[in-house]
């Protein structure tokens, strides 16, 4: 059975036509799919016209039929939520820049494992791996692969 978009209201058609020149390529693409479907084109015809897989075309048509223009909008997650706040990262960097002996610790040089343990002990973080500490220090410019190799030599 062929899938078509439902009849568009005037405001929906106006919105879709505005999106065609919005500068948001994904939104322009989705609006074009819906408008083509509303003109009577079938999914197998729209696919080559928009260079889209039929499953994706059906998904956008169904979303529009269910939710209108709002169904074509997606929220970007931007990747995973950061595990540590900027304050926590700053505190870890600050800790790494301090002399362990002056903090009353019985060693004179930080290792990634010691920094992770001390950050947990001080309540900066609930839990952190040495690799996360390394990434934080790397972003802060306090750690490099060259430094690691110099220390091992």
Short mmCIF file of N, CA and C in Angstrom, two decimals:
data_model
loop_
_atom_site.label_atom_id
_atom_site.label_comp_id
_atom_site.label_asym_id
_atom_site.label_seq_id
_atom_site.Cartn_x
_atom_site.Cartn_y
_atom_site.Cartn_z
N UNK A 1 0.84 -1.18 0.00
CA UNK A 1 0.00 0.00 0.00
C UNK A 1 0.89 1.25 0.00
N UNK A 2 0.56 2.19 -0.85
CA UNK A 2 1.35 3.42 -0.97
C UNK A 2 1.12 4.31 0.24
N UNK A 3 2.18 4.97 0.65
CA UNK A 3 2.11 5.90 1.78
C UNK A 3 2.22 7.32 1.24
N UNK A 4 1.25 8.14 1.60
CA UNK A 4 1.26 9.55 1.22
C UNK A 4 1.12 10.39 2.47
N UNK A 5 1.55 11.63 2.34
CA UNK A 5 1.35 12.58 3.41
C UNK A 5 -0.13 12.98 3.42
N UNK A 6 -0.64 13.26 4.59
CA UNK A 6 -2.03 13.71 4.70
C UNK A 6 -2.15 15.10 4.07
N UNK A 7 -3.37 15.57 3.94
CA UNK A 7 -3.59 16.89 3.36
C UNK A 7 -2.98 17.96 4.26
N UNK A 8 -2.26 18.89 3.65
CA UNK A 8 -1.58 19.94 4.40
C UNK A 8 -2.53 21.09 4.67
N UNK A 9 -2.41 21.67 5.86
CA UNK A 9 -3.14 22.92 6.13
C UNK A 9 -2.35 24.04 5.47
N UNK A 10 -2.98 25.20 5.35
CA UNK A 10 -2.29 26.35 4.75
C UNK A 10 -1.05 26.72 5.54
N UNK A 11 -1.18 26.71 6.87
CA UNK A 11 -0.03 27.10 7.71
C UNK A 11 1.10 26.08 7.60
N UNK A 12 0.76 24.80 7.48
CA UNK A 12 1.80 23.77 7.33
C UNK A 12 2.53 23.93 6.01
N UNK A 13 1.77 24.18 4.96
CA UNK A 13 2.40 24.35 3.65
C UNK A 13 3.31 25.58 3.65
N UNK A 14 2.84 26.65 4.26
CA UNK A 14 3.64 27.87 4.36
C UNK A 14 4.93 27.59 5.14
N UNK A 15 4.81 26.89 6.26
CA UNK A 15 5.99 26.55 7.07
C UNK A 15 6.98 25.70 6.28
N UNK A 16 6.48 24.69 5.59
CA UNK A 16 7.34 23.80 4.80
C UNK A 16 8.06 24.58 3.70
N UNK A 17 7.36 25.49 3.05
CA UNK A 17 7.99 26.29 1.98
C UNK A 17 9.04 27.25 2.55
N UNK A 18 8.81 27.75 3.75
CA UNK A 18 9.82 28.59 4.40
C UNK A 18 11.06 27.77 4.74
N UNK A 19 10.84 26.54 5.17
CA UNK A 19 11.97 25.67 5.51
C UNK A 19 12.82 25.32 4.30
N UNK A 20 12.24 25.37 3.10
CA UNK A 20 13.01 25.05 1.89
C UNK A 20 14.20 25.98 1.71
N UNK A 21 14.12 27.18 2.28
CA UNK A 21 15.23 28.14 2.15
C UNK A 21 15.74 28.57 3.52
N UNK A 22 15.66 27.66 4.49
CA UNK A 22 16.04 28.00 5.86
C UNK A 22 17.54 27.99 6.11
N UNK A 23 18.29 27.31 5.25
CA UNK A 23 19.72 27.16 5.49
C UNK A 23 20.06 25.91 6.29
N UNK A 24 19.04 25.29 6.86
CA UNK A 24 19.23 24.03 7.59
C UNK A 24 19.00 22.90 6.58
N UNK A 25 20.07 22.30 6.12
CA UNK A 25 19.97 21.31 5.04
C UNK A 25 19.05 20.15 5.38
N UNK A 26 19.11 19.67 6.60
CA UNK A 26 18.26 18.54 6.98
C UNK A 26 16.79 18.93 6.99
N UNK A 27 16.49 20.09 7.51
CA UNK A 27 15.11 20.55 7.54
C UNK A 27 14.59 20.84 6.13
N UNK A 28 15.44 21.42 5.29
CA UNK A 28 15.07 21.65 3.88
C UNK A 28 14.74 20.32 3.20
N UNK A 29 15.56 19.32 3.47
CA UNK A 29 15.38 17.99 2.87
C UNK A 29 14.05 17.38 3.30
N UNK A 30 13.74 17.46 4.59
CA UNK A 30 12.49 16.89 5.10
C UNK A 30 11.28 17.63 4.55
N UNK A 31 11.36 18.94 4.47
CA UNK A 31 10.26 19.73 3.92
C UNK A 31 10.02 19.35 2.46
N UNK A 32 11.08 19.17 1.73
CA UNK A 32 10.95 18.78 0.31
C UNK A 32 10.26 17.43 0.18
N UNK A 33 10.62 16.48 1.03
CA UNK A 33 9.98 15.16 1.01
C UNK A 33 8.48 15.29 1.21
N UNK A 34 8.08 16.06 2.22
CA UNK A 34 6.66 16.21 2.54
C UNK A 34 5.94 16.92 1.39
N UNK A 35 6.52 17.97 0.85
CA UNK A 35 5.89 18.70 -0.24
C UNK A 35 5.76 17.82 -1.49
N UNK A 36 6.76 17.03 -1.80
CA UNK A 36 6.67 16.13 -2.95
C UNK A 36 5.56 15.10 -2.75
N UNK A 37 5.49 14.56 -1.54
CA UNK A 37 4.44 13.59 -1.25
C UNK A 37 3.06 14.26 -1.38
N UNK A 38 2.95 15.50 -0.92
CA UNK A 38 1.67 16.20 -0.99
C UNK A 38 1.27 16.49 -2.44
N UNK A 39 2.25 16.52 -3.34
CA UNK A 39 1.98 16.74 -4.77
C UNK A 39 1.62 15.44 -5.48
N UNK A 40 1.60 14.32 -4.73
CA UNK A 40 1.17 13.05 -5.31
C UNK A 40 2.29 12.10 -5.68
N UNK A 41 3.53 12.49 -5.44
CA UNK A 41 4.63 11.58 -5.72
C UNK A 41 4.65 10.46 -4.68
N UNK A 42 4.98 9.26 -5.14
CA UNK A 42 5.06 8.10 -4.25
C UNK A 42 6.50 7.97 -3.74
N UNK A 43 6.64 7.20 -2.67
CA UNK A 43 7.96 7.00 -2.05
C UNK A 43 9.00 6.53 -3.07
N UNK A 44 8.69 5.53 -3.95
CA UNK A 44 9.71 5.11 -4.92
C UNK A 44 10.11 6.21 -5.91
N UNK A 45 9.25 7.20 -6.10
CA UNK A 45 9.58 8.31 -6.99
C UNK A 45 10.37 9.39 -6.24
N UNK A 46 10.03 9.61 -4.98
CA UNK A 46 10.69 10.64 -4.18
C UNK A 46 12.14 10.25 -3.88
N UNK A 47 12.38 8.95 -3.68
CA UNK A 47 13.72 8.47 -3.33
C UNK A 47 14.81 8.99 -4.26
N UNK A 48 14.71 8.72 -5.57
CA UNK A 48 15.75 9.22 -6.48
C UNK A 48 15.80 10.75 -6.56
N UNK A 49 14.64 11.38 -6.40
CA UNK A 49 14.60 12.85 -6.48
C UNK A 49 15.34 13.50 -5.31
N UNK A 50 15.32 12.86 -4.15
CA UNK A 50 15.93 13.43 -2.95
C UNK A 50 17.16 12.65 -2.49
N UNK A 51 17.49 11.61 -3.24
CA UNK A 51 18.61 10.73 -2.88
C UNK A 51 18.44 10.20 -1.46
N UNK A 52 17.26 9.66 -1.20
CA UNK A 52 16.92 9.16 0.14
C UNK A 52 16.49 7.71 0.07
N UNK A 53 16.76 7.00 1.13
CA UNK A 53 16.33 5.60 1.25
C UNK A 53 14.83 5.59 1.54
N UNK A 54 14.10 4.65 0.94
CA UNK A 54 12.65 4.58 1.16
C UNK A 54 12.25 4.49 2.63
N UNK A 55 13.03 3.79 3.44
CA UNK A 55 12.70 3.68 4.87
C UNK A 55 12.73 5.05 5.54
N UNK A 56 13.69 5.88 5.18
CA UNK A 56 13.77 7.24 5.75
C UNK A 56 12.62 8.10 5.26
N UNK A 57 12.26 7.95 3.99
CA UNK A 57 11.12 8.72 3.46
C UNK A 57 9.85 8.37 4.21
N UNK A 58 9.62 7.09 4.41
CA UNK A 58 8.43 6.64 5.14
C UNK A 58 8.43 7.17 6.58
N UNK A 59 9.62 7.16 7.19
CA UNK A 59 9.72 7.67 8.57
C UNK A 59 9.28 9.12 8.64
N UNK A 60 9.76 9.99 7.74
CA UNK A 60 9.42 11.41 7.80
C UNK A 60 7.97 11.66 7.43
N UNK A 61 7.44 10.90 6.49
CA UNK A 61 6.02 11.05 6.13
C UNK A 61 5.15 10.64 7.31
N UNK A 62 5.48 9.54 7.96
CA UNK A 62 4.70 9.10 9.12
C UNK A 62 4.77 10.13 10.26
N UNK A 63 5.99 10.63 10.51
CA UNK A 63 6.14 11.63 11.58
C UNK A 63 5.31 12.87 11.29
N UNK A 64 5.34 13.29 10.02
CA UNK A 64 4.54 14.46 9.68
C UNK A 64 3.05 14.15 9.83
N UNK A 65 2.63 13.00 9.37
CA UNK A 65 1.21 12.64 9.48
C UNK A 65 0.75 12.58 10.94
N UNK A 66 1.64 12.16 11.82
CA UNK A 66 1.30 12.05 13.25
C UNK A 66 1.38 13.38 14.00
N UNK A 67 2.45 14.18 13.71
CA UNK A 67 2.72 15.36 14.53
C UNK A 67 2.79 16.67 13.77
N UNK A 68 2.53 16.63 12.48
CA UNK A 68 2.63 17.86 11.70
C UNK A 68 4.07 18.31 11.53
N UNK A 69 4.27 19.60 11.34
CA UNK A 69 5.62 20.14 11.14
C UNK A 69 6.55 19.82 12.31
N UNK A 70 6.00 19.77 13.51
CA UNK A 70 6.82 19.47 14.69
C UNK A 70 7.47 18.09 14.57
N UNK A 71 6.85 17.19 13.85
CA UNK A 71 7.41 15.86 13.66
C UNK A 71 8.67 15.84 12.82
N UNK A 72 8.93 16.91 12.11
CA UNK A 72 10.12 16.99 11.27
C UNK A 72 11.31 17.58 12.01
N UNK A 73 11.06 18.13 13.19
CA UNK A 73 12.13 18.73 13.99
C UNK A 73 12.76 17.66 14.85
N UNK A 74 14.06 17.70 14.97
CA UNK A 74 14.76 16.77 15.85
C UNK A 74 15.65 17.56 16.77
N UNK A 75 15.80 17.06 17.98
CA UNK A 75 16.71 17.68 18.93
C UNK A 75 18.07 17.01 18.80
N UNK A 76 19.07 17.81 18.71
CA UNK A 76 20.42 17.27 18.63
C UNK A 76 20.93 17.00 20.03
N UNK A 77 21.46 15.82 20.19
CA UNK A 77 22.00 15.48 21.49
C UNK A 77 23.40 16.04 21.68
N UNK A 78 24.15 16.24 20.57
CA UNK A 78 25.47 16.78 20.70
C UNK A 78 26.46 15.85 21.32
N UNK A 79 26.14 14.58 21.29
CA UNK A 79 27.01 13.60 21.89
C UNK A 79 26.65 13.34 23.33
N UNK A 80 27.44 12.52 23.98
CA UNK A 80 27.12 12.19 25.37
C UNK A 80 27.29 13.40 26.29
N UNK A 81 26.53 13.42 27.35
CA UNK A 81 26.62 14.48 28.34
C UNK A 81 28.00 14.41 29.01
N UNK A 82 28.64 15.54 29.21
CA UNK A 82 29.94 15.52 29.87
C UNK A 82 29.85 14.87 31.25
N UNK A 83 30.81 14.02 31.56
CA UNK A 83 30.79 13.32 32.85
C UNK A 83 31.16 14.22 34.00
N UNK A 84 32.01 15.20 33.72
CA UNK A 84 32.52 16.06 34.79
C UNK A 84 32.24 17.52 34.44
N UNK A 85 31.87 18.26 35.45
CA UNK A 85 31.57 19.68 35.25
C UNK A 85 32.88 20.45 35.03
N UNK A 86 32.76 21.66 34.54
CA UNK A 86 33.95 22.48 34.34
C UNK A 86 34.63 22.76 35.68
N UNK A 87 33.85 22.90 36.74
CA UNK A 87 34.42 23.12 38.08
C UNK A 87 35.23 21.91 38.51
N UNK A 88 34.70 20.72 38.30
CA UNK A 88 35.43 19.51 38.67
C UNK A 88 36.73 19.40 37.87
N UNK A 89 36.66 19.68 36.57
CA UNK A 89 37.87 19.60 35.74
C UNK A 89 38.91 20.62 36.21
N UNK A 90 38.45 21.84 36.53
CA UNK A 90 39.37 22.88 37.02
C UNK A 90 40.02 22.45 38.34
N UNK A 91 39.26 21.83 39.23
CA UNK A 91 39.81 21.38 40.51
C UNK A 91 40.84 20.28 40.31
N UNK A 92 40.60 19.39 39.35
CA UNK A 92 41.57 18.32 39.06
C UNK A 92 42.85 18.92 38.49
N UNK A 93 42.71 19.88 37.59
CA UNK A 93 43.89 20.55 37.02
C UNK A 93 44.66 21.26 38.12
N UNK A 94 43.94 21.96 39.00
CA UNK A 94 44.58 22.66 40.10
C UNK A 94 45.32 21.69 41.01
N UNK A 95 44.70 20.57 41.31
CA UNK A 95 45.33 19.55 42.16
C UNK A 95 46.61 19.04 41.50
N UNK A 96 46.56 18.81 40.19
CA UNK A 96 47.73 18.28 39.48
C UNK A 96 48.89 19.27 39.49
N UNK A 97 48.60 20.55 39.63
CA UNK A 97 49.65 21.57 39.61
C UNK A 97 50.27 21.80 40.99
N UNK A 98 49.73 21.16 42.00
CA UNK A 98 50.26 21.32 43.35
C UNK A 98 51.28 20.22 43.65
N UNK A 99 52.21 20.57 44.51
CA UNK A 99 53.21 19.59 44.94
C UNK A 99 52.57 18.64 45.95
N UNK A 100 52.58 17.34 45.67
CA UNK A 100 51.95 16.38 46.59
C UNK A 100 52.50 16.46 48.02
N UNK A 101 53.81 16.70 48.17
CA UNK A 101 54.41 16.78 49.51
C UNK A 101 53.82 17.95 50.31
N UNK A 102 53.59 19.07 49.62
CA UNK A 102 53.03 20.25 50.29
C UNK A 102 51.58 20.01 50.72
N UNK A 103 50.95 19.00 50.15
CA UNK A 103 49.58 18.63 50.53
C UNK A 103 49.58 17.57 51.63
N UNK A 104 50.80 17.22 52.09
CA UNK A 104 50.91 16.23 53.16
C UNK A 104 50.90 14.79 52.67
N UNK A 105 51.13 14.60 51.40
CA UNK A 105 51.15 13.25 50.84
C UNK A 105 52.57 12.70 50.87
N UNK A 106 52.70 11.38 50.87
CA UNK A 106 54.03 10.77 51.03
C UNK A 106 54.70 10.43 49.70
N UNK A 107 54.46 11.23 48.71
CA UNK A 107 55.15 11.06 47.42
C UNK A 107 55.37 12.44 46.83
N UNK A 108 56.34 12.53 45.90
CA UNK A 108 56.70 13.85 45.39
C UNK A 108 56.22 14.11 43.97
N UNK A 109 55.73 13.08 43.28
CA UNK A 109 55.25 13.26 41.91
C UNK A 109 53.90 12.60 41.73
N UNK A 110 53.04 13.29 40.98
CA UNK A 110 51.73 12.73 40.69
C UNK A 110 51.82 11.66 39.60
N UNK A 111 51.02 10.64 39.72
CA UNK A 111 50.74 9.74 38.61
C UNK A 111 49.26 9.91 38.31
N UNK A 112 48.82 9.42 37.20
CA UNK A 112 47.40 9.52 36.86
C UNK A 112 46.54 8.78 37.88
N UNK A 113 47.03 7.62 38.32
CA UNK A 113 46.29 6.83 39.31
C UNK A 113 46.21 7.57 40.65
N UNK A 114 47.31 8.19 41.05
CA UNK A 114 47.31 8.93 42.32
C UNK A 114 46.39 10.15 42.25
N UNK A 115 46.40 10.85 41.11
CA UNK A 115 45.51 11.99 40.94
C UNK A 115 44.05 11.57 41.01
N UNK A 116 43.73 10.46 40.36
CA UNK A 116 42.35 9.96 40.38
C UNK A 116 41.93 9.62 41.81
N UNK A 117 42.80 8.93 42.53
CA UNK A 117 42.49 8.54 43.92
C UNK A 117 42.34 9.77 44.81
N UNK A 118 43.22 10.75 44.64
CA UNK A 118 43.16 11.95 45.48
C UNK A 118 41.92 12.80 45.16
N UNK A 119 41.54 12.86 43.88
CA UNK A 119 40.33 13.60 43.50
C UNK A 119 39.10 12.97 44.13
N UNK A 120 39.07 11.65 44.20
CA UNK A 120 37.95 10.96 44.87
C UNK A 120 37.99 11.21 46.38
N UNK A 121 39.19 11.10 46.96
CA UNK A 121 39.36 11.27 48.41
C UNK A 121 38.94 12.67 48.85
N UNK A 122 39.24 13.68 48.02
CA UNK A 122 38.92 15.07 48.36
C UNK A 122 37.48 15.43 48.02
N UNK A 123 36.74 14.49 47.44
CA UNK A 123 35.34 14.75 47.11
C UNK A 123 35.13 15.61 45.87
N UNK A 124 36.16 15.73 45.07
CA UNK A 124 36.02 16.49 43.83
C UNK A 124 35.06 15.75 42.89
N UNK A 125 35.22 14.43 42.85
CA UNK A 125 34.37 13.56 42.04
C UNK A 125 34.00 12.33 42.85
N UNK A 126 32.89 11.70 42.47
CA UNK A 126 32.51 10.45 43.12
C UNK A 126 33.40 9.30 42.65
N UNK A 127 33.69 9.33 41.35
CA UNK A 127 34.51 8.28 40.77
C UNK A 127 35.14 8.83 39.49
N UNK A 128 36.38 8.43 39.23
CA UNK A 128 37.07 8.87 38.02
C UNK A 128 38.17 7.87 37.72
N UNK A 129 38.36 7.59 36.46
CA UNK A 129 39.43 6.68 36.05
C UNK A 129 40.70 7.48 35.76
N UNK A 130 41.83 6.79 35.76
CA UNK A 130 43.08 7.48 35.44
C UNK A 130 43.04 7.99 34.00
N UNK A 131 42.32 7.28 33.11
CA UNK A 131 42.22 7.72 31.72
C UNK A 131 41.43 9.04 31.63
N UNK A 132 40.39 9.19 32.42
CA UNK A 132 39.64 10.45 32.43
C UNK A 132 40.52 11.58 32.95
N UNK A 133 41.33 11.30 33.96
CA UNK A 133 42.28 12.29 34.47
C UNK A 133 43.24 12.69 33.36
N UNK A 134 43.74 11.70 32.64
CA UNK A 134 44.67 11.97 31.54
C UNK A 134 44.03 12.88 30.50
N UNK A 135 42.77 12.61 30.14
CA UNK A 135 42.06 13.42 29.14
C UNK A 135 41.89 14.86 29.63
N UNK A 136 41.56 15.02 30.89
CA UNK A 136 41.38 16.36 31.47
C UNK A 136 42.70 17.13 31.43
N UNK A 137 43.78 16.47 31.82
CA UNK A 137 45.09 17.12 31.82
C UNK A 137 45.56 17.42 30.40
N UNK A 138 45.26 16.52 29.49
CA UNK A 138 45.63 16.71 28.09
C UNK A 138 44.95 17.96 27.53
N UNK A 139 43.66 18.10 27.79
CA UNK A 139 42.91 19.28 27.32
C UNK A 139 43.42 20.57 27.97
N UNK A 140 43.94 20.46 29.18
CA UNK A 140 44.45 21.63 29.89
C UNK A 140 45.91 21.93 29.50
N UNK A 141 46.49 21.09 28.67
CA UNK A 141 47.87 21.30 28.23
C UNK A 141 48.90 20.87 29.25
N UNK A 142 48.49 20.06 30.23
CA UNK A 142 49.42 19.62 31.28
C UNK A 142 49.92 18.20 31.07
N UNK A 143 49.53 17.58 29.99
CA UNK A 143 49.92 16.19 29.76
C UNK A 143 50.11 16.01 28.26
N UNK A 144 51.14 15.28 27.91
CA UNK A 144 51.34 14.95 26.49
C UNK A 144 51.96 13.59 26.39
N UNK A 145 51.82 13.00 25.21
CA UNK A 145 52.42 11.68 25.00
C UNK A 145 53.94 11.77 25.10
N UNK A 146 54.51 12.88 24.62
CA UNK A 146 55.97 13.06 24.68
C UNK A 146 56.43 13.07 26.14
N UNK A 147 55.67 13.76 27.01
CA UNK A 147 56.03 13.80 28.44
C UNK A 147 55.99 12.41 29.03
N UNK A 148 54.98 11.65 28.68
CA UNK A 148 54.85 10.30 29.21
C UNK A 148 56.07 9.46 28.82
N UNK A 149 56.49 9.58 27.56
CA UNK A 149 57.63 8.79 27.09
C UNK A 149 58.95 9.26 27.71
N UNK A 150 59.08 10.57 27.97
CA UNK A 150 60.29 11.09 28.61
C UNK A 150 60.40 10.54 30.04
N UNK A 151 59.24 10.49 30.73
CA UNK A 151 59.25 10.03 32.11
C UNK A 151 59.57 8.53 32.20
N UNK A 152 59.16 7.79 31.16
CA UNK A 152 59.40 6.33 31.17
C UNK A 152 60.85 6.01 30.87
N UNK A 153 61.54 6.92 30.19
CA UNK A 153 62.93 6.65 29.78
C UNK A 153 63.90 6.79 30.93
#
